[in-house]
Coordinates of C-alpha atoms in Angstrom, one line a residue:
Chain R
M1 CA 11.3 47.7 -10.9
R2 CA 14.6 45.1 -9.5
P3 CA 15.3 45.6 -5.6
A4 CA 18.6 47.1 -5.4
T5 CA 21.4 44.7 -4.4
S6 CA 25.0 43.7 -3.1
Q7 CA 24.7 40.4 -2.9
P8 CA 27.7 38.4 -5.8
A9 CA 25.7 35.7 -7.6
I10 CA 29.0 33.9 -5.8
F11 CA 29.7 33.5 -2.5
A12 CA 33.1 33.1 -1.2
P13 CA 34.4 29.4 -0.6
R14 CA 34.2 28.8 2.8
S15 CA 37.7 28.6 4.9
G16 CA 38.7 26.4 7.8
P17 CA 40.4 23.3 7.4
L18 CA 37.4 20.8 8.0
A19 CA 34.9 23.6 5.6
R20 CA 36.5 23.1 2.9
A21 CA 37.6 19.3 3.0
V22 CA 34.4 19.2 3.3
D23 CA 33.9 21.1 -0.1
W24 CA 36.3 19.3 -1.8
V25 CA 34.5 15.6 -0.6
I26 CA 31.3 17.5 -2.0
R27 CA 32.7 17.6 -5.4
H28 CA 33.9 15.0 -5.6
P29 CA 31.2 12.5 -5.7
R30 CA 32.9 9.2 -5.9
M31 CA 35.8 10.3 -3.2
F32 CA 32.6 10.7 -1.1
V33 CA 31.6 6.8 -1.2
F34 CA 34.4 5.7 -0.7
L35 CA 34.9 7.5 1.8
M36 CA 31.6 6.3 3.6
V37 CA 32.0 2.7 2.4
L38 CA 35.7 2.8 4.2
P39 CA 34.6 1.6 7.8
I40 CA 31.8 -0.9 6.9
T41 CA 34.1 -2.7 4.6
L42 CA 37.1 -3.0 6.7
W43 CA 35.0 -3.8 9.4
L44 CA 32.8 -6.5 7.2
G45 CA 36.0 -7.9 5.6
I46 CA 38.8 -8.3 8.6
V47 CA 37.0 -8.4 12.1
Y48 CA 33.1 -10.1 10.5
I49 CA 34.2 -11.9 7.7
G50 CA 37.5 -12.4 8.6
A51 CA 36.4 -14.0 12.1
L52 CA 33.9 -16.2 10.3
I53 CA 36.9 -17.9 7.8
A54 CA 39.3 -18.8 10.8
L55 CA 35.6 -20.7 12.2
L56 CA 35.7 -22.0 9.3
I57 CA 39.1 -23.3 9.4
Q58 CA 39.5 -25.0 12.8
S59 CA 35.6 -26.9 12.0
F60 CA 38.2 -28.5 9.2
F61 CA 41.1 -29.6 12.2
S62 CA 40.4 -32.3 14.3
I63 CA 41.7 -33.0 18.0
D64 CA 44.3 -35.9 19.1
E65 CA 42.1 -38.2 20.9
F66 CA 44.9 -39.3 23.7
S67 CA 47.0 -36.3 24.2
G68 CA 43.6 -33.3 23.4
M69 CA 45.4 -31.5 21.4
V70 CA 44.1 -29.6 18.2
V71 CA 45.6 -30.8 14.8
R72 CA 46.5 -29.3 12.1
E73 CA 45.8 -31.1 9.6
F74 CA 42.7 -31.3 6.9
T75 CA 40.1 -33.6 8.1
F76 CA 36.2 -34.1 7.4
K77 CA 37.0 -36.2 11.2
T78 CA 35.3 -33.1 13.0
Y79 CA 32.0 -33.4 10.4
G80 CA 31.9 -37.3 10.7
E81 CA 31.2 -36.6 14.2
L82 CA 28.2 -34.5 14.1
L83 CA 26.8 -37.2 12.9
R84 CA 27.1 -39.5 16.1
P85 CA 23.4 -39.6 16.8
Y86 CA 24.1 -38.3 19.6
N87 CA 25.1 -35.3 17.9
L88 CA 22.9 -35.3 14.9
D89 CA 20.0 -35.3 17.8
I90 CA 21.3 -32.0 19.3
I91 CA 21.3 -30.4 16.1
L92 CA 17.6 -31.9 14.6
R93 CA 15.8 -30.6 18.7
T94 CA 17.3 -27.6 18.2
V95 CA 16.2 -27.3 14.6
A96 CA 13.3 -28.0 15.2
M97 CA 12.4 -26.1 17.5
A98 CA 14.4 -23.1 16.3
A99 CA 11.1 -23.4 13.3
A100 CA 8.4 -24.1 15.9
V101 CA 9.1 -21.4 17.7
T102 CA 9.8 -19.5 13.6
V103 CA 6.1 -20.0 12.8
A104 CA 4.4 -19.3 16.2
A105 CA 6.5 -15.7 16.4
A106 CA 4.9 -15.1 12.2
M107 CA 1.6 -17.1 13.4
L108 CA 1.0 -14.4 16.3
A109 CA 3.4 -11.0 14.8
F110 CA 0.9 -11.1 12.5
P111 CA -2.8 -9.8 13.7
I112 CA -0.7 -7.9 16.0
A113 CA 1.3 -6.4 13.3
Y114 CA -1.8 -6.0 11.4
F115 CA -3.5 -4.3 13.6
A116 CA -0.4 -2.2 14.1
A117 CA 0.2 -1.0 10.7
R118 CA -3.6 -0.9 9.7
Y119 CA -5.3 0.9 12.5
A120 CA -3.3 3.1 15.0
K121 CA -2.2 6.2 14.6
G122 CA -1.0 8.6 15.9
K123 CA 0.0 8.3 20.1
W124 CA -1.1 4.6 19.3
K125 CA 1.6 3.3 17.0
A126 CA 4.3 5.1 19.3
L127 CA 2.7 3.4 22.3
F128 CA 2.4 0.2 19.4
Y129 CA 6.0 0.8 18.9
I130 CA 6.9 1.1 22.6
G131 CA 4.9 -2.4 24.2
V132 CA 6.7 -3.9 21.4
M133 CA 9.9 -3.3 22.1
L134 CA 9.7 -2.1 26.0
P135 CA 10.9 -5.8 26.5
L136 CA 14.4 -5.4 24.8
W137 CA 15.3 -2.7 26.7
S138 CA 15.2 -4.8 29.8
S139 CA 18.0 -7.7 30.6
Y140 CA 17.9 -11.0 28.6
L141 CA 18.9 -12.9 31.9
V142 CA 16.6 -11.3 33.9
K143 CA 13.7 -12.4 31.5
V144 CA 14.3 -15.8 31.2
Y145 CA 14.9 -16.1 35.2
A146 CA 11.7 -14.7 35.6
W147 CA 10.3 -17.1 32.9
K148 CA 11.8 -20.2 35.3
L149 CA 10.1 -18.8 37.5
V150 CA 5.9 -18.7 36.4
L151 CA 6.4 -21.5 34.6
A152 CA 7.8 -23.9 38.0
K153 CA 6.0 -25.7 39.2
E154 CA 5.2 -23.6 42.6
G155 CA 5.2 -20.6 40.4
I156 CA 2.0 -18.4 39.5
L157 CA 0.7 -19.7 36.9
T158 CA 0.4 -23.3 38.6
W159 CA -1.7 -21.3 40.6
V160 CA -3.8 -19.5 38.3
F161 CA -4.7 -22.4 37.1
A162 CA -5.5 -24.0 40.2
K163 CA -7.8 -20.6 40.9
L164 CA -9.6 -21.5 37.6
H165 CA -10.2 -25.1 38.6
L166 CA -8.0 -26.0 34.8
T167 CA -5.2 -28.0 36.7
W168 CA -6.8 -31.6 35.2
A169 CA -6.0 -28.7 31.5
L170 CA -2.4 -28.4 32.7
D171 CA -1.5 -31.4 33.6
G172 CA -3.1 -32.9 30.7
V173 CA -0.2 -30.3 28.8
L174 CA 2.2 -31.6 30.9
S175 CA 1.6 -35.4 30.4
I176 CA 2.1 -35.4 26.4
P177 CA 5.2 -37.4 25.8
V178 CA 8.7 -35.3 24.6
I179 CA 7.2 -31.7 24.4
G180 CA 5.7 -32.1 28.4
G181 CA 7.6 -33.1 31.8
N182 CA 7.2 -32.6 35.7
S183 CA 6.7 -28.3 34.9
L184 CA 6.1 -26.5 32.4
S185 CA 10.2 -25.5 33.5
V186 CA 11.9 -28.2 33.1
S187 CA 10.2 -29.9 29.2
Y188 CA 10.5 -28.8 26.0
M189 CA 7.1 -27.0 26.0
G190 CA 8.8 -23.9 28.7
T191 CA 11.9 -23.8 26.1
F192 CA 9.4 -23.3 23.5
L193 CA 6.9 -20.4 25.6
V194 CA 10.9 -18.1 26.5
F195 CA 12.2 -18.6 23.0
L196 CA 8.6 -16.9 21.5
Y197 CA 8.7 -14.2 24.2
I198 CA 12.0 -12.9 24.1
W199 CA 12.1 -13.1 19.8
L200 CA 9.2 -12.0 19.2
P201 CA 9.3 -8.7 19.0
Y202 CA 12.3 -9.5 16.4
M203 CA 9.2 -10.7 14.1
I204 CA 6.8 -8.3 14.4
I205 CA 8.7 -5.7 13.7
P206 CA 9.7 -6.3 9.9
V207 CA 6.1 -8.2 8.9
Q208 CA 5.0 -4.6 10.5
A209 CA 7.2 -2.9 8.8
S210 CA 5.9 -4.9 5.5
L211 CA 2.6 -4.4 5.7
E212 CA 2.6 -1.1 6.5
R213 CA 4.2 -0.7 2.7
V214 CA 1.2 -3.1 1.0
P215 CA -1.6 -0.4 0.4
G216 CA -4.4 -0.3 0.8
A217 CA -6.2 -0.3 -2.3
L218 CA -4.6 -3.8 -3.0
L219 CA -6.6 -5.2 -0.6
E220 CA -10.2 -3.8 -1.2
A221 CA -8.7 -4.2 -5.8
A222 CA -9.5 -7.8 -4.7
S223 CA -12.2 -7.8 -3.0
D224 CA -13.7 -5.8 -5.8
L225 CA -12.5 -8.3 -8.1
G226 CA -14.1 -10.8 -5.8
A227 CA -12.0 -11.8 -3.6
T228 CA -13.5 -13.5 0.0
P229 CA -11.2 -12.5 2.9
R230 CA -10.0 -15.4 3.0
Q231 CA -8.8 -15.6 -0.9
S232 CA -7.7 -12.2 -0.4
F233 CA -5.3 -13.1 2.7
R234 CA -3.8 -15.8 1.1
M235 CA -3.0 -14.6 -2.2
V236 CA -2.2 -10.3 -2.0
L237 CA -2.0 -9.6 2.0
F238 CA 0.5 -12.8 2.3
P239 CA 2.3 -13.3 -0.3
L240 CA 3.4 -9.3 -0.3
A241 CA 4.1 -9.6 4.0
L242 CA 6.6 -12.9 3.1
P243 CA 8.9 -10.7 2.4
G244 CA 8.7 -8.9 6.2
I245 CA 7.8 -12.4 7.9
I246 CA 11.1 -15.1 6.4
A247 CA 13.2 -10.8 7.5
G248 CA 11.3 -11.9 11.5
S249 CA 12.3 -15.4 10.6
I250 CA 15.5 -15.1 10.2
F251 CA 15.4 -13.1 13.3
T252 CA 13.7 -15.8 14.7
F253 CA 15.7 -19.2 13.4
S254 CA 18.9 -17.5 13.6
L255 CA 17.9 -16.9 17.7
T256 CA 17.2 -20.0 17.9
L257 CA 19.7 -21.7 17.4
G258 CA 22.7 -19.9 18.7
D259 CA 20.4 -19.4 22.2
Y260 CA 22.0 -21.6 24.1
I261 CA 21.1 -19.8 27.4
V262 CA 17.0 -20.6 27.5
P263 CA 17.6 -24.4 26.9
Q264 CA 19.5 -24.7 30.2
I265 CA 18.0 -21.9 32.5
V266 CA 14.0 -23.3 31.3
G267 CA 13.9 -26.7 29.9
N268 CA 15.3 -30.2 30.2
S269 CA 18.8 -31.0 30.5
R270 CA 18.6 -32.0 26.9
L271 CA 21.3 -29.9 24.6
F272 CA 20.6 -27.7 22.6
I273 CA 23.4 -26.5 19.8
G274 CA 24.5 -23.4 21.5
Q275 CA 25.3 -25.3 24.8
A276 CA 26.9 -28.4 22.8
V277 CA 29.0 -25.5 21.5
Y278 CA 29.8 -23.8 25.0
T279 CA 30.6 -27.1 25.7
Q280 CA 32.9 -28.1 23.6
Q281 CA 35.0 -25.1 23.7
G282 CA 34.9 -25.0 27.5
T283 CA 35.7 -27.8 29.9
A284 CA 36.0 -30.0 26.5
G285 CA 38.3 -28.2 25.1
N286 CA 37.3 -29.3 21.2
I287 CA 37.6 -26.6 19.7
P288 CA 37.5 -28.0 15.9
L289 CA 34.0 -29.8 17.2
A290 CA 32.5 -26.3 18.3
A291 CA 33.6 -24.8 15.1
A292 CA 31.7 -27.6 13.5
F293 CA 29.5 -26.8 15.5
T294 CA 28.7 -23.3 14.9
V295 CA 29.0 -23.3 10.7
V296 CA 25.2 -26.5 11.0
P297 CA 23.3 -22.8 11.0
I298 CA 24.8 -21.5 9.2
V299 CA 24.2 -24.0 6.3
V300 CA 20.7 -24.0 8.1
M301 CA 20.4 -20.7 6.9
G302 CA 21.5 -20.7 4.4
I303 CA 19.7 -23.9 3.3
Y304 CA 16.8 -21.8 4.5
L305 CA 16.8 -18.6 2.5
W306 CA 17.6 -20.7 -0.6
G307 CA 14.8 -22.3 -0.7
A308 CA 13.1 -19.4 0.9
R309 CA 13.7 -17.4 -2.1
K310 CA 13.4 -20.3 -4.7
M311 CA 9.9 -20.1 -3.7
G312 CA 9.0 -16.4 -4.0
A313 CA 9.2 -14.8 -1.2
F314 CA 11.1 -12.7 -2.5
D315 CA 9.2 -11.7 -6.7
A316 CA 7.4 -8.8 -4.3
L317 CA 10.5 -6.7 -2.7
Chain N
M1 CA -36.3 -0.9 -17.5
T2 CA -34.3 -1.0 -14.0
D3 CA -32.0 1.0 -13.4
A4 CA -28.3 0.0 -12.9
V5 CA -28.3 2.3 -9.5
T6 CA -30.2 4.4 -6.4
F7 CA -29.9 5.9 -4.2
R8 CA -32.8 6.9 -2.0
G9 CA -31.6 9.7 0.5
V10 CA -28.2 7.8 0.7
S11 CA -26.4 9.8 3.9
R12 CA -22.3 8.3 4.7
H13 CA -21.3 10.7 7.4
F14 CA -18.1 10.4 8.9
G15 CA -17.9 11.4 12.2
S16 CA -18.9 15.2 12.0
V17 CA -18.2 15.1 8.7
K18 CA -21.0 15.0 6.0
A19 CA -19.1 13.7 3.3
V20 CA -22.1 12.2 1.8
D21 CA -25.6 14.0 3.1
E22 CA -28.7 13.1 1.6
V23 CA -28.4 11.8 -2.7
D24 CA -31.1 10.7 -4.5
L25 CA -29.6 9.2 -7.9
A26 CA -30.7 7.4 -10.1
I27 CA -28.0 6.0 -13.5
H28 CA -30.1 4.4 -16.2
D29 CA -28.9 1.3 -17.1
G30 CA -25.9 1.9 -20.3
E31 CA -25.3 5.3 -19.8
F32 CA -21.9 7.3 -19.6
F33 CA -22.4 8.7 -16.2
A34 CA -19.1 11.1 -14.2
M35 CA -18.9 12.8 -10.8
L36 CA -18.2 15.9 -11.7
G37 CA -17.0 18.1 -7.7
P38 CA -14.1 19.3 -6.2
S39 CA -11.8 17.0 -3.7
G40 CA -14.2 16.5 -0.6
S41 CA -17.7 16.8 -2.7
G42 CA -18.5 13.9 -1.8
K43 CA -18.6 11.9 -5.7
T44 CA -15.3 9.6 -4.9
T45 CA -17.7 8.7 -1.2
C46 CA -21.0 7.5 -4.2
L47 CA -17.8 5.4 -5.7
R48 CA -16.7 3.4 -3.0
L49 CA -20.5 3.0 -1.4
I50 CA -21.7 1.4 -5.2
A51 CA -18.4 -0.9 -5.1
G52 CA -19.2 -1.6 -0.9
F53 CA -15.8 -0.3 -0.2
E54 CA -18.1 1.5 2.5
Q55 CA -22.0 1.5 4.2
P56 CA -23.9 4.5 3.7
T57 CA -24.8 6.2 7.3
A58 CA -29.2 6.6 5.9
G59 CA -30.7 6.2 3.1
S60 CA -31.0 2.9 0.7
I61 CA -28.6 2.1 -2.4
E62 CA -30.5 -0.4 -4.4
I63 CA -27.6 -2.3 -7.6
F64 CA -30.3 -3.1 -10.3
G65 CA -33.4 -3.3 -8.1
E66 CA -31.8 -5.4 -5.3
R67 CA -31.4 -3.7 -1.9
A68 CA -26.9 -3.4 -1.6
E69 CA -26.9 -2.0 1.7
G70 CA -24.5 -4.4 4.3
V71 CA -23.3 -6.0 0.8
P72 CA -19.4 -6.8 1.0
P73 CA -17.8 -5.9 -2.0
Y74 CA -16.7 -9.4 -2.9
L75 CA -21.1 -10.4 -2.7
R76 CA -21.9 -7.0 -5.6
N77 CA -20.5 -7.4 -9.3
V78 CA -19.7 -4.5 -9.8
N79 CA -16.5 -3.6 -10.0
T80 CA -13.4 -0.9 -10.0
V81 CA -10.7 0.8 -12.3
F82 CA -8.6 2.5 -9.4
Q83 CA -7.1 5.6 -9.4
N84 CA -3.3 4.3 -9.2
Y85 CA -5.0 1.4 -10.8
A86 CA -3.9 -0.9 -7.9
L87 CA -2.1 -3.5 -10.1
F88 CA -0.5 -6.3 -7.6
P89 CA 3.3 -5.7 -7.5
H90 CA 3.9 -9.5 -7.2
M91 CA 1.9 -10.6 -9.9
N92 CA 2.3 -10.4 -14.0
V93 CA 0.2 -8.6 -16.2
L94 CA -2.0 -11.9 -16.5
D95 CA -2.2 -13.3 -12.8
N96 CA -4.0 -10.0 -12.2
V97 CA -6.2 -9.2 -15.6
A98 CA -7.1 -13.3 -14.6
F99 CA -7.5 -12.8 -10.7
G100 CA -11.1 -12.2 -11.0
L101 CA -11.8 -15.6 -12.6
R102 CA -9.0 -17.6 -10.0
V103 CA -10.6 -16.3 -6.5
K104 CA -14.3 -17.8 -8.2
G105 CA -12.3 -20.6 -9.2
V106 CA -12.8 -21.0 -12.8
S107 CA -9.6 -23.8 -14.1
K108 CA -6.0 -21.6 -15.3
A109 CA -7.0 -23.1 -18.6
E110 CA -10.0 -20.9 -19.4
R111 CA -8.9 -18.1 -17.3
R112 CA -6.1 -17.5 -19.6
R113 CA -7.4 -17.5 -22.2
A114 CA -10.0 -15.4 -21.1
A115 CA -7.8 -13.3 -19.5
E116 CA -5.2 -13.2 -22.6
E117 CA -8.9 -11.5 -24.8
T118 CA -9.3 -9.1 -22.2
L119 CA -6.0 -8.8 -22.4
E120 CA -6.1 -7.8 -26.5
L121 CA -9.5 -6.0 -25.6
V122 CA -7.7 -3.3 -24.1
E123 CA -5.1 -3.5 -26.8
L124 CA -3.2 -4.9 -24.7
G125 CA -2.9 -8.7 -26.5
G126 CA 1.0 -10.2 -25.9
Y127 CA 2.0 -8.3 -22.5
G128 CA 0.3 -11.3 -20.2
T129 CA 3.3 -12.0 -19.2
R130 CA 5.4 -8.2 -17.6
R131 CA 4.9 -6.8 -14.4
A132 CA 2.9 -4.4 -13.5
G133 CA 5.8 -2.7 -12.4
E134 CA 7.1 -2.0 -16.3
L135 CA 4.8 -1.1 -18.2
S136 CA 4.0 2.7 -18.6
G137 CA 1.5 4.4 -16.7
G138 CA -0.9 4.3 -19.8
Q139 CA -0.7 1.1 -19.9
R140 CA -1.1 0.5 -15.8
Q141 CA -4.5 1.8 -16.8
R142 CA -5.3 -0.7 -19.6
V143 CA -4.6 -3.4 -17.3
A144 CA -6.8 -2.3 -14.9
L145 CA -9.2 -1.7 -17.5
A146 CA -8.6 -5.4 -18.3
R147 CA -9.3 -6.7 -14.8
A148 CA -12.2 -4.4 -13.9
L149 CA -14.2 -6.4 -17.2
I150 CA -12.7 -9.1 -17.2
N151 CA -15.6 -10.5 -14.9
K152 CA -18.6 -9.1 -16.9
P153 CA -19.7 -6.4 -13.8
R154 CA -22.9 -5.3 -14.2
V155 CA -21.9 -1.8 -13.2
V156 CA -18.0 -0.8 -14.2
L157 CA -17.0 2.6 -11.9
L158 CA -13.3 4.7 -12.1
D159 CA -12.5 6.3 -10.3
E160 CA -10.2 9.8 -11.5
P161 CA -9.0 6.5 -14.3
L162 CA -7.0 8.9 -16.1
G163 CA -5.1 11.4 -13.2
A164 CA -2.2 11.1 -13.5
L165 CA -1.7 10.2 -17.5
D166 CA -0.2 13.5 -19.8
L167 CA -2.5 15.3 -21.9
K168 CA -1.8 13.9 -25.2
L169 CA -2.7 10.2 -23.6
R170 CA -5.5 11.0 -21.1
E171 CA -7.6 13.0 -24.5
Q172 CA -6.1 9.2 -26.8
M173 CA -7.6 6.8 -23.1
Q174 CA -10.4 8.8 -22.8
E175 CA -12.1 8.5 -26.3
E176 CA -10.9 4.4 -26.4
L177 CA -12.9 4.3 -22.9
R178 CA -16.4 5.9 -24.6
K179 CA -15.8 3.5 -27.9
L180 CA -15.6 0.6 -25.0
Q181 CA -18.7 1.3 -23.2
R182 CA -20.2 1.9 -26.2
A183 CA -19.3 -1.1 -27.9
L184 CA -20.1 -3.1 -25.2
G185 CA -23.5 -1.4 -23.2
L186 CA -22.0 -1.9 -20.2
T187 CA -23.3 1.2 -17.4
F188 CA -20.0 3.1 -16.5
V189 CA -19.4 5.4 -13.4
F190 CA -17.1 8.0 -13.7
V191 CA -15.4 10.0 -10.9
T192 CA -13.8 12.7 -11.9
H193 CA -13.1 16.3 -10.9
D194 CA -11.9 17.9 -14.3
Q195 CA -15.1 19.5 -16.0
D196 CA -13.7 19.0 -19.7
E197 CA -13.7 15.0 -18.9
A198 CA -16.8 14.9 -17.4
L199 CA -18.7 16.9 -21.1
S200 CA -17.2 14.8 -23.3
M201 CA -17.3 11.7 -21.7
A202 CA -20.3 11.7 -20.0
D203 CA -24.1 10.9 -21.0
R204 CA -24.7 12.9 -18.3
V205 CA -23.3 14.3 -15.0
A206 CA -23.7 14.8 -11.7
V207 CA -22.1 17.8 -10.1
F208 CA -21.4 17.0 -6.2
A209 CA -20.3 19.5 -3.8
E210 CA -20.3 19.0 -0.3
G211 CA -22.0 15.8 0.0
K212 CA -24.9 17.1 -2.1
I213 CA -25.8 16.6 -5.9
Q214 CA -25.8 20.7 -7.3
Q215 CA -27.5 18.8 -10.5
I216 CA -27.9 16.3 -12.1
G217 CA -28.3 17.0 -16.2
S218 CA -26.7 16.2 -19.6
A219 CA -23.0 17.6 -20.5
E220 CA -25.3 20.7 -22.8
D221 CA -27.7 21.2 -20.0
I222 CA -24.8 21.5 -17.0
Y223 CA -22.6 23.8 -19.7
R224 CA -26.1 25.6 -21.1
R225 CA -28.2 26.2 -18.0
P226 CA -26.6 25.7 -14.6
S227 CA -29.0 25.8 -11.5
T228 CA -26.5 27.3 -9.3
R229 CA -23.4 29.7 -9.3
F230 CA -21.6 26.8 -7.8
V231 CA -22.6 24.9 -11.2
A232 CA -22.1 27.7 -13.7
D233 CA -18.2 28.7 -11.9
F234 CA -17.2 25.0 -11.2
V235 CA -17.6 23.9 -14.5
G236 CA -16.1 25.7 -17.7
S237 CA -15.2 29.2 -15.1
S238 CA -18.4 30.8 -15.7
N239 CA -19.5 34.3 -15.4
V240 CA -21.9 34.4 -12.4
V241 CA -23.2 38.4 -12.1
P242 CA -25.8 40.2 -11.8
A243 CA -29.3 39.4 -14.1
D244 CA -29.8 43.0 -15.1
L245 CA -25.8 42.9 -16.0
A246 CA -26.2 40.3 -17.9
G247 CA -29.8 41.3 -20.2
V248 CA -31.9 39.4 -18.6
G249 CA -34.2 37.8 -15.6
Q250 CA -35.3 40.1 -12.7
T251 CA -33.3 41.8 -10.1
G252 CA -32.0 40.3 -7.7
Q253 CA -31.6 37.3 -9.9
W254 CA -28.4 35.4 -11.0
A255 CA -27.3 34.1 -14.0
S256 CA -24.2 33.1 -16.5
L257 CA -22.6 34.4 -18.6
R258 CA -20.2 31.6 -20.4
P259 CA -16.6 33.9 -21.3
E260 CA -16.4 32.0 -24.7
D261 CA -19.8 34.4 -24.8
I262 CA -18.6 37.4 -24.9
R263 CA -17.1 39.5 -28.2
L264 CA -15.3 42.2 -28.7
D265 CA -17.9 45.0 -29.5
A266 CA -17.0 48.2 -31.2
A267 CA -20.6 49.5 -29.7
G268 CA -20.9 47.3 -27.0
R269 CA -19.8 48.8 -23.2
A270 CA -16.8 50.2 -21.5
A271 CA -15.1 48.0 -19.1
T272 CA -11.7 48.1 -17.5
V273 CA -8.5 45.9 -19.0
T274 CA -7.5 44.9 -15.8
G275 CA -5.6 41.3 -16.5
K276 CA -4.5 39.8 -20.1
F277 CA -3.1 36.0 -20.6
F278 CA -2.3 34.6 -23.9
H279 CA -4.0 30.6 -24.1
G280 CA -2.8 30.0 -28.0
R281 CA -6.4 29.3 -29.0
V282 CA -7.3 32.1 -27.7
T283 CA -7.1 35.0 -25.2
K284 CA -8.1 35.2 -21.5
L285 CA -8.9 39.1 -20.7
S286 CA -9.9 40.3 -17.3
L287 CA -12.2 42.4 -17.2
D288 CA -14.0 44.8 -15.2
I289 CA -17.5 46.9 -15.6
K290 CA -18.6 49.2 -13.4
G291 CA -16.6 47.4 -10.2
Q292 CA -18.2 43.4 -11.6
S293 CA -15.1 41.6 -12.4
L294 CA -15.8 39.2 -15.6
T295 CA -13.7 36.8 -17.6
A296 CA -13.8 37.3 -21.7
L297 CA -12.0 34.8 -23.8
I298 CA -11.5 36.5 -27.2
P299 CA -10.3 34.1 -30.4
A300 CA -6.7 34.5 -30.3
H301 CA -6.6 35.9 -34.2
E302 CA -7.8 39.3 -32.6
A303 CA -6.5 42.3 -31.5
T304 CA -7.1 42.6 -27.8
P305 CA -6.7 45.8 -25.3
D306 CA -3.5 46.0 -23.1
I307 CA -3.9 46.3 -19.8
G308 CA -6.0 49.4 -18.4
E309 CA -6.6 50.4 -22.1
T310 CA -10.6 50.5 -23.0
A311 CA -12.0 47.2 -24.5
Y312 CA -15.7 46.7 -25.3
V313 CA -17.2 44.2 -25.5
S314 CA -21.1 42.7 -25.9
W315 CA -23.2 39.4 -25.5
D316 CA -25.8 37.9 -26.8
A317 CA -28.6 38.8 -23.8
S318 CA -29.9 35.3 -24.7
R319 CA -26.4 33.6 -24.2
A320 CA -27.0 34.3 -20.4
H321 CA -28.5 31.8 -18.5
V322 CA -30.8 32.9 -15.4
M323 CA -30.2 30.8 -12.0
E324 CA -33.3 29.0 -10.1
L325 CA -31.7 28.0 -6.5
E326 CA -29.1 30.5 -5.5
A327 CA -26.8 28.5 -3.6

């Protein structure tokens, strides 16, 4: 017995210009892809890559030292200026800080991300995401100024150390040459702590995502085959999490390389690349040198990613 | 002789769920032992208890006479072939197989040689440089097996190892696994929900239901003489009928009557055909005798009555088995 039906096998075409246009695009999959890709191509091609090329061209100009005018002639002179001891120090200082922040962020993020990926379920996972993302919802400037107060000589940290009768420990740390200082808020250590705090979420999220994709059975298999927990970590978990760590480090590393606010508020008076760019293009009016400084992080990141690839960091992707 | 694995009153509870409930079990050295049951029956948890991924809530586990409770997996000379193989995606086949030797600190040349040898054993010689992702399901299965065997474990655990393979490949692997186990003389413990697989491969079978073992015995024992209704029904979908209908035992008892033991017989009992399914080798008839439903498998070359018609059937009462336990 078949149910009686008056339904047609093919429905009538849809009316209305939008519906007809959509139906037409659906019938032409290549057109669909083209329309999807068009805006992003325009954006990337003109606004993004175009601006980058303009910047690169600027860095090959130089400045006339008498008139202060930009000389629009191709030269490596500006890049030569980068190698002056004062400027080279700025670059090395910034790269060292970015590297330290990245390593510390990776070490701090890993256990947090591991917990979230392996053990947190349901509402605990939601809580984890809120906990990690919450600091990103408030103004970056407010956070950095808050840290300045926390780390200041009259700040809460000094007070806590004093109450715990640990002032000697804080003084001991501050008396370490180079990274120490008068107080945490005017030392490299303070700059480091603030960078670590504000960029940490950018490390946790990708590491968590990469750990989430490691099946639990792989760790069981390693253990089953005789690997101690340390060996399982070194031979299985870490290599599989590495793409996530690299992704996170791209954020922490490049954000630190380019930042000019944190070291200005918390730290000593020595410049970082971001501050150098700020002064060169602002007060000094040396756009070519500012551009050359800006190229440094791009080159450093390029070398970093190339090295990571060489070492097989993306093999598990 | 010491048994390979001994469970004494072993329980594993997850909160209020009794995944394994007071199980006693002895797996002999060198046997192919199957744990058979539906999902959630506790068979996989038992396997994980042997591997060390789970610790018992109560009871004691011995592996070759040595206490295993509290011993982590990496200190047990027991290796597992995982359900989805769990091959390391960032290593090639050779490194996967050699992993067990690498963590033991065996030299690179030595473990390379051993890994190649083990790959030969599972007929994958020359595949060492491939990535796990480039292999077919059957090949991954062999790599997983080689990886487990290279450590020369005392017990090999196999968790539904053939579940992801298609039928033809599965049958081929069943034969090969059996051959390999005989050749190596190792104890294999095999978890499956496929009764055909358990019956055809294992020396002995344990049938699990709801965290308990229903019956342990040879394949023939389990099939011919199921001790509970669950075993009769789960293994070979037997007809569970009142004993007096089957022509054995006493009123009030239940008997198992295998569908293939029922035959068409003009002098037999009248039954109404309620369903008819053609299976190739056999035709499956659903029958009704005075309100009792029965399934019969009739060789396909015999003519069978259609749905709604009357079939005359009989069976040899000696083939019916009275179940001792009510469950």
